PDB file of C-alpha atoms in Angstrom:
ATOM      1  CA  MET H1034       0.407  -0.139  -0.036  1.00 44.00           C
ATOM      2  CA  SER H1035       1.258   3.140  -0.538  1.00 45.00           C
ATOM      3  CA  ASP H1036       1.222   6.261   1.140  1.00 53.00           C
ATOM      4  CA  THR H1037       1.534   8.825  -1.891  1.00 52.00           C
ATOM      5  CA  VAL H1038      -1.427  11.292  -1.623  1.00 56.00           C
ATOM      6  CA  VAL H1039      -3.228  11.972  -4.999  1.00 54.00           C
ATOM      7  CA  PHE H1040      -3.828  15.374  -5.459  1.00 54.00           C
ATOM      8  CA  SER H1041      -6.694  16.883  -7.875  1.00 56.00           C
ATOM      9  CA  PRO H1042      -9.190  19.599  -7.610  1.00 56.00           C
ATOM     10  CA  CYS H1043     -13.051  18.233  -7.832  1.00 53.00           C
ATOM     11  CA  ALA H1044     -16.239  19.899  -7.881  1.00 51.00           C
ATOM     12  CA  ALA H1045     -17.990  17.810  -5.670  1.00 69.00           C
ATOM     13  CA  ALA H1046     -15.432  17.643  -3.295  1.00 78.00           C
ATOM     14  CA  PRO H1047     -11.941  19.694  -2.373  1.00 90.00           C
ATOM     15  CA  PRO H1048      -8.940  17.098  -1.426  1.00 94.00           C
ATOM     16  CA  ILE H1049      -8.103  19.483   1.358  1.00 96.00           C
ATOM     17  CA  VAL H1050      -9.910  19.929   4.536  1.00 97.00           C
ATOM     18  CA  VAL H1051      -9.198  22.852   7.275  1.00 98.00           C
ATOM     19  CA  HIS H1052     -11.470  21.494  10.357  1.00 98.00           C
ATOM     20  CA  PRO H1053     -12.532  24.016  12.549  1.00 97.00           C
ATOM     21  CA  PRO H1054     -10.034  25.434  15.427  1.00 96.00           C
ATOM     22  CA  LEU H1055      -9.455  23.534  18.432  1.00 95.00           C
ATOM     23  CA  GLY H1056     -10.321  24.817  21.742  1.00 93.00           C
ATOM     24  CA  THR H1057      -6.723  25.038  22.700  1.00 92.00           C
ATOM     25  CA  GLY H1058      -6.228  26.406  19.219  1.00 94.00           C
ATOM     26  CA  GLY H1059      -4.822  25.043  15.800  1.00 97.00           C
ATOM     27  CA  ARG H1060      -6.422  23.452  12.994  1.00 98.00           C
ATOM     28  CA  ARG H1061      -6.572  19.956  11.832  1.00 98.00           C
ATOM     29  CA  VAL H1062      -5.631  19.297   7.888  1.00 98.00           C
ATOM     30  CA  THR H1063      -6.399  16.494   6.030  1.00 97.00           C
ATOM     31  CA  VAL H1064      -5.994  15.186   2.551  1.00 95.00           C
ATOM     32  CA  ARG H1065      -8.948  13.016   1.336  1.00 93.00           C
ATOM     33  CA  GLY H1066      -9.402  12.081   4.846  1.00 93.00           C
ATOM     34  CA  GLN H1067      -5.646  11.406   5.821  1.00 95.00           C
ATOM     35  CA  ILE H1068      -4.315  13.595   8.839  1.00 97.00           C
ATOM     36  CA  LEU H1069      -1.129  15.853   7.651  1.00 97.00           C
ATOM     37  CA  GLY H1070      -0.779  17.551  11.175  1.00 97.00           C
ATOM     38  CA  LEU H1071      -1.828  19.993  13.105  1.00 98.00           C
ATOM     39  CA  ALA H1072      -1.403  23.749  11.726  1.00 98.00           C
ATOM     40  CA  TYR H1073      -1.213  26.851  13.640  1.00 98.00           C
ATOM     41  CA  SER H1074      -0.919  28.620  11.110  1.00 98.00           C
ATOM     42  CA  ASP H1075      -0.623  28.789   6.790  1.00 98.00           C
ATOM     43  CA  ALA H1076       2.686  28.326   6.992  1.00 98.00           C
ATOM     44  CA  ASP H1077       1.931  24.975   8.770  1.00 98.00           C
ATOM     45  CA  VAL H1078      -0.808  24.402   6.386  1.00 98.00           C
ATOM     46  CA  ILE H1079       1.768  24.633   3.549  1.00 97.00           C
ATOM     47  CA  GLU H1080       4.382  23.007   5.000  1.00 96.00           C
ATOM     48  CA  PHE H1081       1.886  19.928   5.377  1.00 96.00           C
ATOM     49  CA  LEU H1082       0.992  19.817   1.492  1.00 95.00           C
ATOM     50  CA  ARG H1083       4.614  20.647   0.525  1.00 94.00           C
ATOM     51  CA  ARG H1084       5.328  17.478   2.225  1.00 94.00           C
ATOM     52  CA  ALA H1085       2.303  15.912   0.736  1.00 91.00           C
ATOM     53  CA  GLY H1086       3.729  16.477  -2.476  1.00 92.00           C
ATOM     54  CA  LEU H1087       2.137  19.691  -3.711  1.00 89.00           C
ATOM     55  CA  PRO H1088       5.000  22.390  -3.496  1.00 84.00           C
ATOM     56  CA  GLU H1089       2.529  24.997  -4.992  1.00 90.00           C
ATOM     57  CA  ALA H1090       0.587  25.062  -2.032  1.00 91.00           C
ATOM     58  CA  GLU H1091       0.253  28.722  -1.218  1.00 92.00           C
ATOM     59  CA  GLN H1092      -1.653  29.564  -3.954  1.00 93.00           C
ATOM     60  CA  LEU H1093      -4.066  27.189  -3.526  1.00 92.00           C
ATOM     61  CA  LEU H1094      -5.090  28.035   0.236  1.00 95.00           C
ATOM     62  CA  ASP H1095      -8.029  30.205  -1.093  1.00 94.00           C
ATOM     63  CA  ASP H1096      -9.274  28.525  -4.334  1.00 94.00           C
ATOM     64  CA  GLU H1097     -12.194  26.571  -3.292  1.00 93.00           C
ATOM     65  CA  ALA H1098     -11.946  23.804  -5.710  1.00 94.00           C
ATOM     66  CA  TRP H1099      -8.773  22.600  -3.427  1.00 95.00           C
ATOM     67  CA  VAL H1100      -9.535  23.704  -0.076  1.00 96.00           C
ATOM     68  CA  THR H1101     -12.221  23.783   2.247  1.00 96.00           C
ATOM     69  CA  TRP H1102     -12.164  25.503   5.309  1.00 97.00           C
ATOM     70  CA  LEU H1103     -14.763  24.242   7.752  1.00 97.00           C
ATOM     71  CA  GLY H1104     -16.132  26.386  11.203  1.00 94.00           C
ATOM     72  CA  GLY H1105     -14.633  29.965  11.610  1.00 87.00           C
ATOM     73  CA  ARG H1106     -12.897  32.170   9.271  1.00 94.00           C
ATOM     74  CA  ALA H1107     -10.438  30.899   7.245  1.00 96.00           C
ATOM     75  CA  HIS H1108      -6.553  31.930   7.819  1.00 97.00           C
ATOM     76  CA  HIS H1109      -7.595  32.019  11.669  1.00 96.00           C
ATOM     77  CA  TYR H1110      -6.241  29.170  13.939  1.00 97.00           C
ATOM     78  CA  GLY H1111      -6.835  30.617  17.566  1.00 93.00           C
ATOM     79  CA  ALA H1112      -8.900  28.524  20.216  1.00 87.00           C
ATOM     80  CA  ALA H1113     -11.946  28.297  19.651  1.00 71.00           C
TER      81      ALA H1113
END
């Protein structure tokens, strides 16, 4: 089984999800259900995606075809 994450935008469900802020701060980041880590800033999200094989991640953070921001404001990582 491969650990490779397949990236491609999909009209039905963007592959990248930034979950709601946690009570202690930070947001879980997943790609197609696979947890990449807990982000405390956009830089963290970009690094997770870069490590997963998406080097142009910074340009995709506001692209709704690629990223869904759940709960709270996009780019906000403080405690809920």
